[in-house]
Amino acid sequence: MIELTCILCPKGCRLRVDDKSGYRVTGNTCPRGAAYGREEALHPTRTVTSTVRILFEKNSETATAKTCASEGSRHDLLAPPMPLVSYFYPDRPKIEARLPVKTSAPIAKDKIFEVMEAINRITVRGPVQLGDLILSGVAGTDVDILATRTMNAPDHSAQTTALK
Amino acid sequence: MKSDLVIIGAGPAGLAAAAQAYKEGVRDILLLERDNEPGGILNQCIHNGFGLHIYKEELTGPEYAERAFRELDETSVRFMPDTMVLSVSPDRRISAVSRTEGLIRIEAGSVILAMGCRERTRGAISIPGDRPSGILTAGAAQRYVNIEGCMVGRRVVLLGSGDIGLIMARRMTLEGARVLACVELMPFSGGLTRNIVQCLQDYDIPLLLSHTITGIRGRKRLEAVTVSKVDESLRPIPGTETELDCDTLLLSVGLIPENELSRGAGVELDPRTGGPTVTDDTQTSVPGIFACGNVLHVHDLVDNVTLEARKAGRAAARFLFSATREDIAETKDVRSSKKSPDPSARPVLRLTSDENILYTVPQAFSSELSDQTVDIYFRVKKILRDCDILLVDPDGTVLRRVYREYMTPGEMEKLTLSSSMLTARSARSLTLTIRPGEETSHD
Amino acid sequence: MVDVAIIGGGVIGASVAYALCRYDLSVILLEKENDVALGATRANSGIVHAGYDPPPGSLMARLNVDGNAKMPALCRDLDVLFEPCGSLVVAFGPKEDAVIRTLYERGVKNGVPGLSVVDRPGVLSMEPNLSPEVTGALWAPSAGIVNPWDLCIAMCEVFIRNGGEVRISSEVTQTESSDDGWILHLPNGRVRARYVVNTAGLYSDEVHAQVSPPDFRILPARGQYFLLDKREGERVHRVLFSCPSEDTKGVLITRTAHGNLIVGPTKESVPDKEDTATTAEGLAEIRKKALRMVDSIRFRDNIANFSGIRANTDRDDFIIRAVPGVNHYVEAAGIKSPGLASAPAIGEYVVDRLREIGLSTVQKQSVTDHPDALTRRVVRFNRMTDEQRAALVVSDPAYGRVVCRCETVTEGEVLDAIRSPLPARTLDAIKRRTAAGLGRCQGGFCGPRIAALLAEELRIPPTEMIKDRPGSYIFTGPTKGGPDEI
C-alpha cells in the first residue's frame, strides 16, 4: 500500500494506492484524485530546477545606458548584480555567477539527485539567452537542461564606481 | 522632470501595470526599480510553477519575469534600474535617487505603487535566546543561494511552512544541506499542498505541525534550536522541548506589504492586509495613486498579481485620460494649498466582512464601475469545509451565494461579480459573509 | 613605550582616549573584541539621564549631571545622533507620587536643571498616549537620548585622527610592572606603557586583579529589550520611566536616536558576563509593564529583541581612582547606569586622576592650530534635505545608491564606514556605524549588498565574512561545490 497526499487542490486528500491489486486508489474525493494517485504511484516525475556555474570575461561590456528610453528590445539590461560567489576567486580573470536552469521536461523522481550531480558539474560561458540548451540528455535521459533566463555580464559598475 | 505615469517597482506587478497602461494609450511611462534589473523577487524564485493562467504554461520565476519584461519591448516605457524612490507626496511628487542620475524629482500625473512586500523576521515573533549568525529569512537565503551562489548553512531547521520556506527546504537539500524539520505553529500548513508533497515529503523532511521554536543557542554561529509543541491557543507546552543541533534557521513566518512610501503619500492603509485600502479599480484613498501586487496584499500566485496589475494599469490610464492636463494642473494647485483630499468626493460602496474572513480586496467599490465584472479577493482565517460565501445587503438581501467544499487560509479565494449587480444598489455598504453550506447551491 | 595604555574600548575607554588626544602624549587603546563598543556600550537604553537618581554627594551624581551638561556640545562636535527630548518619571497613585517628590528633591540637591513635578493633565498633554490612570510625573528637560555606538566610535575616530592607536582583538592577559611603568601582555605581543587606565567594563574587576588584590566585584546585570518599528517611535515624545519602587523594577519606553521605539530593560543578575540571551519570561515581563504605561504599543511591530549586560558592582558608586598602592595605574570601574550620561565627564575626570599621579599634559600644537581637530563629520543621507542629497550625489555617485532601504543608507556611507579611521570589518560593525541592517527588515535586503562591498573592499572570500564575533560566519561555501577547473 502506497500512501500519498493529493496535490490537485488545497484539500490535500490522503490517497491510498494498492500496489498489490492493480493500483486501485482509495481516499480520493474526486476522479482526478484517483488518476493522480495512480500516476504518482506508478511513475512519479518532477521538474528539477537549479543553477549552474556561468563565467564572464572580467572586462566584458555591461549595459552602459541604463535608462532605456529608446524603443526596441532591451535584453542587454538583463544582467544580474555582481554576485558574492565571484569574490571567492578574486584573482581569476573571469567573473563567476550562477545561471538558473531547469529540466526541459519532468524526470523520474528517483533520478533527481543524479540530475543534480550532472547539473553541478556544468560550467557555461556567458552571455546566454533564455531557453539556451545547456546540456542535452541529462543523466542518461532524453531530457535537456535549459537556461531559464537571459544573462549578460554582471553589473560591476557599482564596484568600479566605489573604487574611484 | 514630468511624467504621466510613474510606476514604483519593476517586479511582476510593475511590469504588467506598465505594459497595460501602454496598451491603453499612455505613452509617457516611467518605471523605477531599485535593483539593477527588472523582475523583482521572481529573479530568485528559480523553481517552476508560475504562469499557468497568464502564459498557459508552467514557467520558472526568471522565465516569468523575462516574459513580463519582454512585453515592454517596442514600447516607450522608460525603465530606470538602480533607482531608489525616497518619497511620494500626496500630490504625486516623487523624489528618487540613483548613482547615474543623481537626485531625481518627478511630477507624476498618476502613480502606481508596486513595491512588493518584505518578510517578517525573528523580531516580529520574538523568538528568545542567543543572537548568533545563521538565522535568516527564507527569502534572504533564497537570494544568497540562487543569485549570489553562496550556501548559507549545512544543517537547517525551517520555521514556518509558507511557500518560500518549503521551496527553500528543497533547494537547500538539493544543494547538499540537510534539512532536519519544518516547524509550523498552526495545526495546518500555510503552503500549497503541492509544495508540502514535492518539497518536504519527497525528501523525507518532517513537518511538525502545532510546534514552534522556543529557544536559540549559539553565541557565534547558531548551534541548536529548541522545538516545543504548542497548545490550542498556540502557547508552548512546558516539558515538550527538544533540542535540534543545526547551524541554520530559516524563517518563513509571513510577509508584510512594504508601504513606507504609501504612508508618506498619505494613503490610507488597511490594518488587515497591511496594504492600501482600495476600490475595485485599485485606486487608493489618494486620487491618482493606485496599488497592485504584494504591496496591496500578499498573493500566493504571481498570475493573480499580473491580473491585478493590469487592472491598475487600465485604471491609471483612465484616470489620466479623464483628467485633462488642466485638471491635473488644477488638482496640483489645490494640493499645494494644503487642502486634504475630500474622501466623500468619490462615492463608494463599502465592503465589510464577517469574522471568518481575514480580509477582502477591494475594500470598496467606486461609483463608476468601468469593467464588466469585478473580482473580490479574500482569505479565510481558518480551514472551512462545506460552506456558502454570501454577499449581502444591509437589509439582508443575498446578492450572490457561492458554495465552497473547502477553503484554507493558505489560498486566496476569488469571487467574481457582474458590475451591473453592484451599480443597481442604493445601499452604501455590502457584507461578505460565510455560512454553513447548502450543498444545492453549487457554483 | 607609550605614555598611556587604556584597557577597554567601551564608551568609557573611548571618553578617556578622547580626553587624552588633545595632549602631546602617545596613547594606545586596547580592546579584546574585534571592534569597539561591544560590551555594555553595545546594548543599553541609550539614555542620557538627567541625574536625579544617584544619591547626593556621590561621584555618580556629580559626573552624571556634569556629563549630561557636556553631552549636547560633545555630540554636536562629533556629529553624533543626540536628542535633548527630556524625560518623565510617571507615577500611578499616591505611593508613586511620593517617590516622585523624593526624586525631585534629590535631583535639586544634585543640581539637575529645570526639574519640575507635573500634574495629571500636564503629563497627559505632554504624552497623550500615556495611560489615563497616570497621577503625575517628574519632568526632567535636560535628559536626552543618544546613539551609544556612535558616541563611542566617534570619540575613537577622533582619537585616532589625532595620533592615538586603537588595537582590536587585543585582550590584556597579564599586567606586569616594570622599572618605568607597565608591560601589558596581549595574545600577539606586548605593550609597554608608563601609565595604565583600566576601563574594562564588565571585566574591570579581572583586569584590576592583574595588579592588585580585588576589592570590588562586578555583578553582571542583564537587561532585555524590545526594539520596535519606527512607526511605533512616534508613540512617545520623551523618555518615559515607570516609577521605581521597592517591590518592582522600573521599565522605560522611549524613542531611540534612530527613531525606533525601545522598551525595556529587565534587570536580572546573571553569572555569565557574556550571557546576552533573551528569555520568554523576561520579554513577557517587559511587555506587561510597558503596556501598563502606554497601552497602545503595537508589539507586533517589534523588529528585534536583544540583551545587554551592565557592569553593576557590589559598591554603591562608580569606582574611579588611582588604584591604592599601585603606581601609575588609574581605573574607571563598575561604571553602571548612568555611565553613558556620565561618559563625557568621566574622560576628563580620569585625566585629572592621571595628572595627580604625575602625568604631564601639554596641549598639542596641532590641536591648538586646528580647532576642528577634535571634531568629526559623517554623511547621513537619510537626515539630509533633497538639495543636500543632490549635491552629495554629484560629488560622489556612491551616495546615489541606496543599499539599506529601511534606514536609507547609501553605498557611500557603507564605504565611509569600511574606510574610516576605525574600519568596520563585520556586518554588525557596519550596522553600528551606518544603521544599515538596523531597520525593519533586519538586513534581509541590504545583507547581500553590504557583503559584496565588504568582500570588494577587504578582498576576503565570503566564507571569511562574519556577522559579529570571530566564528559568526555567514556562508559555508559556494554552491556547486566551488569553481570548475579553468
Coordinates of C-alpha atoms in Angstrom, one line a residue, chain C:
Chain C
M1 CA 56.8 52.6 25.2
V2 CA 53.6 54.6 25.2
D3 CA 52.6 57.2 27.7
V4 CA 49.2 55.8 28.4
A5 CA 47.6 52.5 27.7
I6 CA 43.8 52.3 28.0
I7 CA 42.3 48.8 28.6
G8 CA 38.8 48.5 27.1
G9 CA 37.1 50.2 24.2
G10 CA 33.7 50.9 25.5
V11 CA 32.2 54.4 25.8
I12 CA 34.3 55.0 28.9
G13 CA 37.6 53.9 27.4
A14 CA 36.8 56.0 24.4
S15 CA 36.0 59.0 26.5
V16 CA 39.4 58.7 28.2
A17 CA 41.1 58.3 24.8
Y18 CA 39.2 61.4 23.5
A19 CA 40.1 63.4 26.6
L20 CA 43.8 62.5 26.2
C21 CA 44.1 63.0 22.5
R22 CA 44.4 66.8 22.8
Y23 CA 47.7 66.4 24.7
D24 CA 51.1 65.7 23.5
L25 CA 51.1 62.1 24.6
S26 CA 51.4 58.7 23.0
V27 CA 48.2 56.7 23.8
I28 CA 47.0 53.3 22.9
L29 CA 43.6 51.8 23.5
L30 CA 43.5 48.0 23.7
E31 CA 40.2 46.2 23.0
K32 CA 39.8 42.5 23.4
E33 CA 36.9 42.2 20.9
N34 CA 37.2 42.8 17.1
D35 CA 35.6 46.3 17.4
V36 CA 34.9 48.9 20.0
A37 CA 31.6 49.4 21.7
L38 CA 30.9 45.7 22.2
G39 CA 30.4 45.4 26.0
A40 CA 27.8 47.4 28.0
T41 CA 28.0 50.1 25.3
R42 CA 26.7 47.6 22.7
A43 CA 23.2 47.1 24.2
N44 CA 21.7 49.6 26.5
S45 CA 18.8 52.1 26.6
G46 CA 20.8 55.0 25.1
I47 CA 19.5 57.4 27.7
V48 CA 21.3 60.5 28.8
H49 CA 19.9 60.6 32.3
A50 CA 19.3 63.9 33.9
G51 CA 20.9 63.0 37.2
Y52 CA 18.1 62.8 39.9
D53 CA 18.7 59.1 40.6
P54 CA 22.2 58.9 42.2
P55 CA 22.5 59.7 45.9
P56 CA 23.5 63.3 46.6
G57 CA 27.2 63.7 47.2
S58 CA 28.1 60.6 45.2
L59 CA 30.6 60.6 42.4
M60 CA 27.8 59.2 40.3
A61 CA 25.6 62.3 41.0
R62 CA 28.4 64.7 40.2
L63 CA 29.6 63.0 37.0
N64 CA 26.0 62.3 35.8
V65 CA 24.9 66.0 36.0
D66 CA 28.3 67.1 34.6
G67 CA 28.3 64.6 31.8
N68 CA 24.7 65.4 30.9
A69 CA 25.6 69.1 30.6
K70 CA 28.5 68.3 28.3
M71 CA 26.6 65.9 26.1
P72 CA 24.9 68.3 23.7
A73 CA 28.1 70.1 22.7
L74 CA 30.1 66.9 22.5
C75 CA 27.5 65.3 20.2
R76 CA 27.5 68.5 18.1
D77 CA 31.3 68.4 17.8
L78 CA 31.3 64.7 17.0
D79 CA 28.2 64.6 14.7
V80 CA 26.6 62.0 16.9
L81 CA 22.9 61.4 17.0
F82 CA 21.5 63.1 20.1
E83 CA 18.2 64.5 21.0
P84 CA 17.5 66.5 24.1
C85 CA 14.0 65.2 24.5
G86 CA 13.7 65.2 28.3
S87 CA 12.4 62.5 30.5
L88 CA 9.3 61.8 32.6
V89 CA 9.1 59.5 35.6
V90 CA 5.5 58.6 35.6
A91 CA 3.5 57.9 38.7
F92 CA 0.4 55.9 39.2
G93 CA -1.2 56.6 42.6
P94 CA -0.2 58.4 45.8
K95 CA 2.6 56.0 46.7
E96 CA 4.4 56.7 43.5
D97 CA 3.6 60.4 43.7
A98 CA 5.6 60.4 46.9
V99 CA 8.5 58.7 45.2
I100 CA 8.5 61.4 42.6
R101 CA 8.7 64.1 45.2
T102 CA 11.7 62.3 46.6
L103 CA 13.4 62.1 43.2
Y104 CA 12.6 65.7 42.7
E105 CA 14.3 66.8 45.9
R106 CA 17.2 64.5 45.2
G107 CA 17.6 66.0 41.7
V108 CA 17.5 69.5 43.1
K109 CA 20.3 68.6 45.5
N110 CA 22.3 67.1 42.7
G111 CA 22.0 70.3 40.7
V112 CA 19.8 68.9 37.9
P113 CA 18.5 71.9 35.9
G114 CA 14.8 72.5 35.2
L115 CA 13.2 69.8 37.2
S116 CA 9.5 70.0 37.9
V117 CA 6.7 67.9 39.1
V118 CA 3.9 67.8 36.6
D119 CA 0.2 67.0 37.5
R120 CA -2.0 64.6 35.7
P121 CA -3.4 67.0 33.0
G122 CA 0.1 68.3 32.5
V123 CA 1.6 65.0 31.8
L124 CA -1.2 63.8 29.7
S125 CA -0.9 66.9 27.5
M126 CA 2.8 66.2 27.1
E127 CA 2.3 62.5 26.4
P128 CA -1.3 61.8 25.2
N129 CA -0.7 58.1 24.7
L130 CA 0.1 57.6 28.4
S131 CA -2.5 55.6 30.4
P132 CA -5.1 57.9 31.8
E133 CA -4.6 56.4 35.2
V134 CA -1.4 58.4 35.5
T135 CA -1.4 60.7 38.5
G136 CA 1.7 62.8 37.9
A137 CA 5.2 62.8 36.7
L138 CA 8.7 64.2 37.3
W139 CA 9.8 66.2 34.3
A140 CA 13.5 66.4 33.6
P141 CA 14.1 68.6 30.5
S142 CA 17.8 68.0 30.5
A143 CA 17.5 64.3 29.8
G144 CA 18.0 63.0 26.3
I145 CA 18.7 60.1 24.0
V146 CA 22.0 59.3 22.2
N147 CA 23.3 56.6 20.0
P148 CA 25.9 55.0 22.3
W149 CA 27.7 53.2 19.5
D150 CA 28.1 56.3 17.5
L151 CA 29.4 58.2 20.5
C152 CA 32.0 55.6 21.3
I153 CA 33.1 55.2 17.7
A154 CA 33.2 58.9 17.1
M155 CA 35.5 59.5 20.1
C156 CA 37.8 56.7 19.0
E157 CA 37.9 58.0 15.4
V158 CA 38.9 61.5 16.6
F159 CA 41.4 59.9 19.0
I160 CA 43.0 58.0 16.1
R161 CA 43.0 61.1 13.8
N162 CA 44.9 62.9 16.5
G163 CA 47.6 60.3 16.7
G164 CA 46.1 57.7 19.0
E165 CA 46.1 54.0 18.3
V166 CA 43.2 51.6 18.8
R167 CA 44.3 48.0 18.7
I168 CA 41.4 45.5 18.4
S169 CA 41.5 41.8 19.3
S170 CA 44.0 42.6 22.0
E171 CA 42.9 41.2 25.3
V172 CA 45.3 42.1 28.1
T173 CA 46.0 38.7 29.7
Q174 CA 48.7 39.8 32.1
T175 CA 49.8 43.2 33.5
E176 CA 53.4 43.2 34.6
S177 CA 55.1 46.0 36.4
S178 CA 58.5 47.2 35.1
D179 CA 61.0 49.8 36.1
D180 CA 59.4 52.6 34.1
G181 CA 55.8 51.5 34.2
W182 CA 53.9 48.5 32.9
I183 CA 54.1 45.7 30.4
L184 CA 50.8 44.6 29.1
H185 CA 50.7 41.1 27.7
L186 CA 48.5 40.5 24.7
P187 CA 47.7 37.4 22.7
N188 CA 50.0 38.7 19.9
G189 CA 52.8 40.6 21.7
R190 CA 53.0 43.1 24.4
V191 CA 52.7 46.8 25.0
R192 CA 54.9 48.9 27.4
A193 CA 53.2 51.9 29.0
R194 CA 54.1 54.4 31.6
Y195 CA 50.5 54.8 32.8
V196 CA 47.6 52.3 32.5
V197 CA 43.9 53.1 32.7
N198 CA 41.5 50.2 33.3
T199 CA 38.2 50.9 31.6
A200 CA 37.5 47.2 31.1
G201 CA 33.8 47.5 31.9
L202 CA 32.4 44.1 32.8
Y203 CA 35.9 42.8 33.1
S204 CA 37.3 45.7 35.1
D205 CA 37.5 43.5 38.2
E206 CA 39.5 40.9 36.5
V207 CA 41.8 43.4 34.9
H208 CA 42.2 45.1 38.4
A209 CA 43.1 41.7 39.8
Q210 CA 46.1 41.6 37.5
V211 CA 47.8 44.4 39.5
S212 CA 46.2 44.4 42.9
P213 CA 44.1 42.2 45.2
P214 CA 40.4 42.6 44.3
D215 CA 38.5 44.9 46.5
F216 CA 35.3 45.1 44.4
R217 CA 33.3 42.7 42.3
I218 CA 31.4 43.1 39.0
L219 CA 27.9 41.7 39.3
P220 CA 26.7 41.3 35.7
A221 CA 23.1 42.5 35.4
R222 CA 21.3 41.6 32.2
G223 CA 18.7 43.9 30.6
Q224 CA 16.4 42.6 27.8
Y225 CA 14.7 44.9 25.3
F226 CA 12.2 45.2 22.5
L227 CA 13.1 47.3 19.6
L228 CA 10.1 48.4 17.6
D229 CA 9.5 49.8 14.1
K230 CA 10.0 53.5 13.6
R231 CA 6.2 53.8 13.1
E232 CA 5.9 53.0 16.9
G233 CA 8.7 55.5 17.6
E234 CA 6.1 58.3 17.2
R235 CA 4.0 56.9 20.1
V236 CA 6.0 58.8 22.8
H237 CA 8.0 62.0 22.6
R238 CA 10.1 61.8 25.7
V239 CA 11.8 59.2 27.7
L240 CA 9.2 57.6 29.9
F241 CA 10.2 55.8 33.0
S242 CA 7.9 53.9 35.2
C243 CA 8.3 54.8 38.8
P244 CA 10.8 52.7 40.6
S245 CA 9.6 51.1 43.8
E246 CA 10.9 48.6 46.3
D247 CA 9.0 45.6 45.0
T248 CA 9.0 46.2 41.3
K249 CA 11.8 47.2 38.9
G250 CA 11.0 50.0 36.6
V251 CA 10.8 49.9 32.8
L252 CA 11.3 52.6 30.2
I253 CA 9.7 53.5 26.9
T254 CA 11.5 55.8 24.5
R255 CA 12.4 56.6 21.0
T256 CA 15.9 55.7 20.1
A257 CA 18.3 58.2 18.4
H258 CA 17.5 56.4 15.2
G259 CA 13.8 56.9 15.7
N260 CA 12.7 53.4 16.8
L261 CA 10.8 52.7 19.9
I262 CA 12.8 50.9 22.6
V263 CA 11.1 49.2 25.5
G264 CA 12.9 47.6 28.5
P265 CA 15.0 46.6 30.3
T266 CA 14.7 43.7 32.6
K267 CA 17.2 43.6 35.5
E268 CA 18.4 40.1 36.1
S269 CA 21.7 39.1 37.7
V270 CA 23.4 36.6 35.5
P271 CA 26.5 34.6 36.4
D272 CA 28.0 34.8 32.9
K273 CA 29.3 38.1 31.6
E274 CA 28.6 37.1 28.1
D275 CA 25.1 35.8 28.5
T276 CA 23.2 38.2 26.3
A277 CA 20.3 35.8 25.6
T278 CA 16.7 36.9 25.8
T279 CA 14.1 34.8 27.6
A280 CA 10.4 34.3 27.0
E281 CA 9.8 35.3 30.7
G282 CA 11.9 38.4 30.6
L283 CA 10.2 39.7 27.4
A284 CA 6.8 38.9 28.7
E285 CA 7.5 40.9 31.9
I286 CA 8.7 44.0 29.9
R287 CA 5.7 43.8 27.6
K288 CA 3.3 43.7 30.6
K289 CA 4.9 46.6 32.4
A290 CA 5.2 48.8 29.3
L291 CA 1.5 48.2 28.3
R292 CA 0.5 49.4 31.8
M293 CA 2.1 52.7 31.0
V294 CA 1.2 53.0 27.3
D295 CA -1.4 50.5 26.3
S296 CA -1.4 51.2 22.6
I297 CA 2.1 50.0 21.9
R298 CA 1.9 47.5 19.0
F299 CA 4.3 44.8 19.9
R300 CA 3.5 43.1 16.6
D301 CA 5.7 45.8 15.1
N302 CA 8.7 44.5 17.0
I303 CA 11.8 44.2 14.9
A304 CA 14.4 42.8 17.3
N305 CA 14.9 41.7 20.8
F306 CA 18.3 42.0 22.5
S307 CA 20.0 41.9 25.8
G308 CA 22.8 43.9 27.3
I309 CA 24.9 43.3 30.3
R310 CA 25.6 46.2 32.7
A311 CA 28.7 46.3 34.9
N312 CA 27.0 46.6 38.2
T313 CA 29.2 46.1 41.3
D314 CA 29.0 45.4 45.0
R315 CA 29.6 49.2 45.5
D316 CA 27.1 52.0 45.6
D317 CA 29.2 54.3 43.4
F318 CA 31.4 54.4 40.4
I319 CA 35.0 53.3 41.2
I320 CA 37.2 55.9 39.6
R321 CA 40.6 56.3 41.3
A322 CA 44.3 55.8 41.2
V323 CA 44.4 52.3 42.5
P324 CA 45.7 52.5 46.0
G325 CA 49.2 51.0 46.5
V326 CA 49.7 50.6 42.7
N327 CA 51.9 53.1 40.8
H328 CA 50.8 54.8 37.6
Y329 CA 47.5 53.0 37.4
V330 CA 44.1 54.5 37.3
E331 CA 40.8 52.7 36.9
A332 CA 37.3 53.7 36.0
A333 CA 35.5 50.5 37.0
G334 CA 31.9 49.5 37.7
I335 CA 30.5 52.2 35.5
K336 CA 26.9 51.2 35.7
S337 CA 23.9 53.3 34.9
P338 CA 24.1 56.3 34.5
G339 CA 27.5 55.6 32.9
L340 CA 26.6 56.6 29.4
A341 CA 25.3 60.0 30.5
S342 CA 28.4 60.4 32.7
A343 CA 30.9 59.4 30.0
P344 CA 31.7 62.9 28.7
A345 CA 32.7 63.9 32.3
I346 CA 34.4 60.6 33.2
G347 CA 37.1 61.0 30.5
E348 CA 38.2 64.3 31.9
Y349 CA 37.8 63.1 35.5
V350 CA 40.2 60.3 34.7
V351 CA 42.7 62.6 33.1
D352 CA 42.6 64.7 36.3
R353 CA 43.5 61.5 38.3
L354 CA 46.3 60.8 35.9
R355 CA 47.7 64.3 36.4
E356 CA 47.5 63.8 40.2
I357 CA 49.8 60.8 39.9
G358 CA 52.3 62.6 37.7
L359 CA 51.2 62.6 34.1
S360 CA 52.0 65.9 32.5
T361 CA 49.6 67.1 29.9
V362 CA 50.6 69.7 27.4
Q363 CA 48.2 70.6 24.6
K364 CA 49.3 69.5 21.1
Q365 CA 50.3 72.3 18.7
S366 CA 48.1 70.6 16.1
V367 CA 45.1 70.9 18.3
T368 CA 45.8 74.5 19.2
D369 CA 46.3 75.3 15.5
H370 CA 43.2 73.5 14.3
P371 CA 40.2 73.9 16.5
D372 CA 38.4 71.3 14.3
A373 CA 40.9 68.7 15.3
L374 CA 38.6 67.3 18.0
T375 CA 35.5 67.3 15.8
R376 CA 34.1 64.8 13.3
R377 CA 31.6 64.9 10.4
V378 CA 29.8 62.0 8.9
V379 CA 27.5 61.7 5.9
R380 CA 23.9 60.7 6.9
F381 CA 21.9 60.6 3.7
N382 CA 18.6 59.9 5.5
R383 CA 18.9 63.1 7.5
M384 CA 19.6 65.4 4.6
T385 CA 17.4 67.6 2.6
D386 CA 16.8 66.8 -1.1
E387 CA 19.1 69.8 -2.0
Q388 CA 21.9 68.4 0.1
R389 CA 21.4 65.0 -1.3
A390 CA 21.5 66.2 -4.9
A391 CA 24.8 68.0 -4.2
L392 CA 26.2 65.0 -2.4
V393 CA 25.5 62.5 -5.2
V394 CA 27.1 64.9 -7.7
S395 CA 30.2 64.9 -5.5
D396 CA 30.3 61.1 -5.3
P397 CA 27.9 58.8 -7.1
A398 CA 28.3 56.1 -4.5
Y399 CA 26.0 58.2 -2.3
G400 CA 23.4 57.8 -5.1
R401 CA 23.0 54.1 -4.5
V402 CA 20.8 53.2 -1.5
V403 CA 21.8 49.8 -0.1
C404 CA 19.7 49.8 3.0
R405 CA 16.2 50.6 2.2
C406 CA 14.8 50.6 5.7
E407 CA 17.2 53.2 7.0
T408 CA 18.0 54.8 3.6
V409 CA 21.8 54.2 3.9
T410 CA 23.8 54.6 0.8
E411 CA 26.8 52.7 -0.6
G412 CA 28.9 55.8 0.0
E413 CA 28.1 55.7 3.7
V414 CA 29.0 52.0 3.9
L415 CA 32.3 52.6 2.2
D416 CA 32.9 55.5 4.6
A417 CA 32.5 53.0 7.4
I418 CA 34.8 50.5 5.9
R419 CA 37.4 53.1 5.1
S420 CA 37.1 55.1 8.4
P421 CA 40.0 55.5 10.9
L422 CA 38.4 52.7 12.8
P423 CA 37.4 50.5 9.9
A424 CA 34.2 48.3 10.0
R425 CA 35.2 44.7 9.3
T426 CA 31.9 42.9 10.1
L427 CA 28.3 43.3 9.1
D428 CA 27.4 44.4 12.7
A429 CA 30.3 46.9 12.7
I430 CA 28.7 48.4 9.6
K431 CA 25.4 48.4 11.3
R432 CA 26.8 50.2 14.3
R433 CA 28.4 52.9 12.1
T434 CA 25.7 53.4 9.5
A435 CA 22.5 51.9 10.8
A436 CA 22.3 49.7 7.7
G437 CA 20.6 46.4 8.8
L438 CA 19.2 48.0 11.9
G439 CA 15.8 48.5 10.4
R440 CA 12.6 46.6 10.0
C441 CA 13.9 44.0 7.5
Q442 CA 16.9 43.3 9.7
G443 CA 19.4 43.0 6.9
G444 CA 17.2 40.9 4.5
F445 CA 17.6 43.5 1.7
C446 CA 21.0 45.1 2.5
G447 CA 22.8 41.9 3.5
P448 CA 23.9 40.8 0.1
R449 CA 24.8 44.3 -0.9
I450 CA 26.9 45.0 2.1
A451 CA 28.5 41.6 1.9
A452 CA 29.6 42.4 -1.6
L453 CA 31.1 45.8 -0.5
L454 CA 32.9 44.2 2.3
A455 CA 34.3 41.4 0.0
E456 CA 35.4 44.0 -2.5
E457 CA 37.0 46.4 -0.1
L458 CA 38.6 43.8 2.3
R459 CA 39.5 41.4 -0.5
I460 CA 38.1 38.5 1.5
P461 CA 36.1 35.5 0.3
P462 CA 32.5 35.3 1.6
T463 CA 33.4 32.4 3.9
E464 CA 35.6 34.8 5.9
M465 CA 32.9 37.3 6.3
I466 CA 31.4 37.4 9.8
K467 CA 28.3 38.9 11.3
D468 CA 29.9 39.9 14.6
R469 CA 32.4 37.9 16.7
P470 CA 35.0 35.6 15.2
G471 CA 33.2 32.4 14.4
S472 CA 29.9 34.1 13.5
Y473 CA 30.3 33.1 9.9
I474 CA 27.5 33.7 7.4
F475 CA 28.4 31.5 4.4
T476 CA 29.6 27.9 4.4
G477 CA 30.9 28.0 0.8
P478 CA 30.0 28.4 -2.8
T479 CA 27.1 26.4 -4.3
K480 CA 28.0 23.7 -6.8
G481 CA 31.0 22.8 -4.6
G482 CA 33.2 25.6 -5.8
P483 CA 34.8 26.6 -9.0
D484 CA 35.3 24.5 -12.1
E485 CA 38.8 23.7 -13.3
I486 CA 39.6 26.7 -15.5

